[in-house]
Amino acid sequence: MPTKIEKDSLTGTETTGHEWDGIKELNNPLPKWWLYTFYACVLFSVVWSVLYPSVPGIRSYFAGITGSHQRKDVEEKLSAAAASQAQYRDKLANLDFAAIRNDPELTRFALSGGRVLFAENCAPCHQSGGVGAKGYPNLADDDWLWGGSIEAIHQTLRNGIRWPGNDDTRLSQMPRFLADGMLTAPQVNAVADYVLSLSGLGPANLPTVAEGAKIFAEQCVACHGEQGKGNRELGAPNLTDKIWLYGSDKASVVQTIAQSRNGVMPAWSGRLDPATIKMLALYVHALGGGE
Amino acid sequence: MADVNQIPSKSGLKPEAESHAEAAHSDAVLGMFAPSLYADHVKVYPRAVSGYFRNIKWGVLILCLALYYIGPWIRWDRGPNAPDQALLLDMEGRRGYFFWIEIWPQEIYYITGLLILGAVALFLATALFGRIWCGYTCPQTVWTDLFMLVERWIEGDRNARMKLDKQPLSLAKAWRKIAKHTVWLLIAAATGGAWIMYFQDAPTVTREMLTGQAGMGTYFFFGLFTGTTYLLAGWAREQVCTYMCPWPRFQAAMQDEHTLAVTYQGWRGETRGSHKAGQSWEGRGDCVDCRACVNVCPTGIDIRDGQQLECIGCGLCIDACDDIMAKVDRPLRLIDFVSMENLERRPKKQPQIVKLIRSRTVIYSVMLVVVAAVMAAALLLRSDVELNVLHDRAPLFVTLSDGSLRNGYTVKVLNKRRETVQYRLSLDGQPMAGLFLGGERDAGLQKELVLDVEPDSVGEFRLFVRMPREAIKGASMDVELVLRDAATGRKATSYDTKFNGPN
């Protein structure tokens, strides 16, 4: 409670009458318009609260009389964005890859969209950037099991690999040489030594290598070829290069021969629309290994 | 009345004193308990004045307004496909144009540099001459002055305006008020309109605005600047300087005893008092207490109270006082632009000193020169091409079937020329490296790639670099990508980046 208003001797300004422990407060009055500006702001907030979502309730909230809703705005913007993409998607769905790649704008759209789609659908197995992991091929390198042309990638994407329920799926089956009794354990060991020598990963002068070569010529060349260079028609990997999907140490190679691997990739046709699959094919092709 | 009757009885006054107490009601009794924390606006009615400082103020006003209004209409030919406006900040096209200089968003530091230059120049001017920014060049001062000029033309000078405001509403008063606000609004609209023109092509945006075809944003900013001009120059005036502007509060930090300030020379003026013709000047001061200095002041203060926050240092009171001094035949400049040091020397008849070289003015000058030199150097050395390279984060490297390694990069080439330019990109110092662009692996590995970049735009490329295992030293190797102008073969720019491999 103000007690005594007096004139401050130093400044000539009146005090407000407030005093605490001998300290007095000077009264430098605020201009009235400042106060009115404050009232105008209060009024503004009242109008705002009536127009837009404002007062929270227990289960709901006051939504405002304009019906404005930020989530609805986002949905509208998303559908507007989708509508603006429709022309590109239509073109992607209808054109062949040569025509798409002749259209720089369409290619840019496909690649930037493909990046997002890849992260959503493919990255869980093939990793970000398509770098792959053990059992999941690296899509950025230059080694392809089923072909690295854009059409081949598209075909793999649509129909998958060893995917049950898809008639056109990529299909091949390497026998389980040891498990099914086709080879004995020493024979498997010999073949592994031979296979490793093909890419220079193992010594070529072991006695088992010659034996392995003989078995290889009998059992493996049908798919992997006489020189072990593989066959893309059958998804048979090239055994002479430096890229090993399941590992290049001897234990892994023995395991592969003995038990076989037969990895599976889903068919995306039916799960994603044709334009999306084409965007993914273009993106994967552009990762650096496309042929 | 009931409460009034209550108060005297509380304070022990007798009933006879009641009428007296009622008169003092608001001043003393209630005032003691409820001081007003809000001040009513006291309208300032500055009188017209002429003289030396007023002439300078008019000159600066005309110059500033002319620069502002004419600026966007100056044309500057930059060839086809480029705006021909000399001063343009094209937000949509993301380019800034300043006569022969064109800047990209990446070069916004030029504008930062300009702002720093402006700030330091302001500090220097303040250290030397006091508040000349406030008094002469501040937009608030310039437009307020212009609005006051209009007000004087329509409503008359100080006395006529005060009389008019006291009159009840009449036809004569109404048309004057309407005319004044109409002219104010027209000036404000021209001001808001000119503001827009610094951001869009002036003739185009003028036509669009007048035909109602301009965008919502354009009308919004036009309205915003029209409204603020009208409010601040017509209504708020000195309130802006006193209550809103931070500059008066800290500009004192740039001043010292050698800084010029508009000052009433109390040693000459006091003791003040009215003076009749023929009276002696012995034993009294030169100030005849005519209040001319108060009447002309645009912020409505009394300069004789000494230096104060509200004084904008325009010197109009000097002109007003000089008029009077000439009439009463006393020396001019009773109010003067004078430093505190010299003010102290004058009564002692010591020589006046002008000390321009002081530590603060030297520091400000050095800062000014350094910033200006850095900006000039940056401008002269400015390249019309920039290269930005981003190494892929996933994967860091790819092992290929023959054991060699490949790294991927995103390359951006900023071509600031107005023509398509062909560049050549190579990895210098790595003879075993092979390069190819994303999607062009079939073309085989190259030593040098050809990049065509469209005029005035950014070309983005996927770059792959392949190196045999034996060329790779360590997990991360420094490499330099070099961009050459294909036409001249000269090195345009380069970028230091990494080539990654396994440990």
Short mmCIF file of C-alpha atoms in Angstrom, two decimals, chain A residues 1-5 15-16 27-35 101 128-129 131 138 140-144 240-243 285-291, chain B residues 30-41 239-240 243-244 392 394-403 406 436 438-442 462 464 466:
data_model
loop_
_atom_site.label_atom_id
_atom_site.label_comp_id
_atom_site.label_asym_id
_atom_site.label_seq_id
_atom_site.Cartn_x
_atom_site.Cartn_y
_atom_site.Cartn_z
CA MET A 1 0.00 0.00 0.00
CA PRO A 2 1.51 3.31 -1.03
CA THR A 3 1.97 5.61 1.90
CA LYS A 4 3.46 8.95 1.06
CA ILE A 5 4.08 10.50 -2.34
CA THR A 15 7.70 8.70 -6.06
CA THR A 16 4.95 6.11 -6.29
CA ASN A 27 6.99 7.14 -10.71
CA ASN A 28 7.91 7.46 -14.38
CA PRO A 29 4.46 6.93 -15.80
CA LEU A 30 4.01 4.79 -18.87
CA PRO A 31 2.31 6.54 -21.77
CA LYS A 32 -1.39 5.73 -22.00
CA TRP A 33 -1.10 4.44 -25.54
CA TRP A 34 1.16 1.71 -24.23
CA LEU A 35 -1.63 0.57 -21.93
CA ARG A 101 15.84 -41.44 -68.80
CA SER A 128 20.83 -47.07 -46.28
CA GLY A 129 22.50 -46.30 -49.59
CA VAL A 131 25.24 -50.96 -49.07
CA ASN A 138 25.12 -54.66 -51.88
CA ALA A 140 25.83 -50.15 -55.13
CA ASP A 141 28.60 -52.43 -56.35
CA ASP A 142 29.11 -53.85 -59.82
CA ASP A 143 28.28 -57.47 -59.02
CA TRP A 144 24.75 -58.62 -59.81
CA THR A 240 36.06 -65.54 -59.22
CA ASP A 241 35.46 -61.98 -57.97
CA LYS A 242 36.06 -60.29 -54.66
CA ILE A 243 32.42 -59.97 -53.65
CA HIS A 285 20.29 -48.46 -60.92
CA ALA A 286 21.73 -45.01 -60.16
CA LEU A 287 23.44 -46.12 -56.93
CA GLY A 288 26.60 -46.65 -58.93
CA GLY A 289 26.47 -50.24 -60.13
CA GLY A 290 23.76 -49.98 -62.75
CA GLU A 291 24.63 -51.45 -66.13
CA LEU B 30 -6.68 10.65 -3.90
CA GLY B 31 -3.27 11.27 -5.38
CA MET B 32 -1.72 10.26 -2.16
CA PHE B 33 -3.33 6.86 -2.30
CA ALA B 34 -3.49 6.17 -6.05
CA PRO B 35 -0.77 7.83 -8.06
CA SER B 36 -1.38 7.55 -11.78
CA LEU B 37 1.06 5.16 -13.35
CA TYR B 38 0.01 6.19 -16.86
CA ALA B 39 0.63 9.55 -18.46
CA ASP B 40 -1.74 11.20 -20.89
CA HIS B 41 -0.22 12.08 -24.20
CA GLN B 239 6.81 8.87 -28.74
CA VAL B 240 8.83 6.59 -31.02
CA TYR B 243 9.56 5.12 -25.70
CA MET B 244 10.21 2.73 -28.59
CA ASP B 392 28.29 -39.90 -49.59
CA ALA B 394 26.21 -44.26 -46.79
CA PRO B 395 28.03 -46.09 -48.14
CA LEU B 396 31.39 -44.50 -47.35
CA PHE B 397 32.95 -46.74 -49.99
CA VAL B 398 31.95 -49.68 -52.16
CA THR B 399 34.17 -52.68 -52.87
CA LEU B 400 33.93 -53.74 -56.49
CA SER B 401 34.26 -57.21 -57.97
CA ASP B 402 37.90 -56.69 -59.00
CA GLY B 403 38.76 -55.51 -55.51
CA ARG B 406 34.54 -46.70 -55.38
CA PHE B 436 32.15 -41.45 -64.08
CA GLY B 438 25.74 -41.38 -62.11
CA GLY B 439 23.84 -43.19 -64.86
CA GLU B 440 26.80 -43.02 -67.26
CA ARG B 441 28.76 -46.03 -66.11
CA ASP B 442 28.56 -47.48 -69.61
CA ARG B 462 26.38 -37.65 -59.00
CA PHE B 464 31.68 -41.77 -58.77
CA ARG B 466 37.04 -45.56 -58.68
#
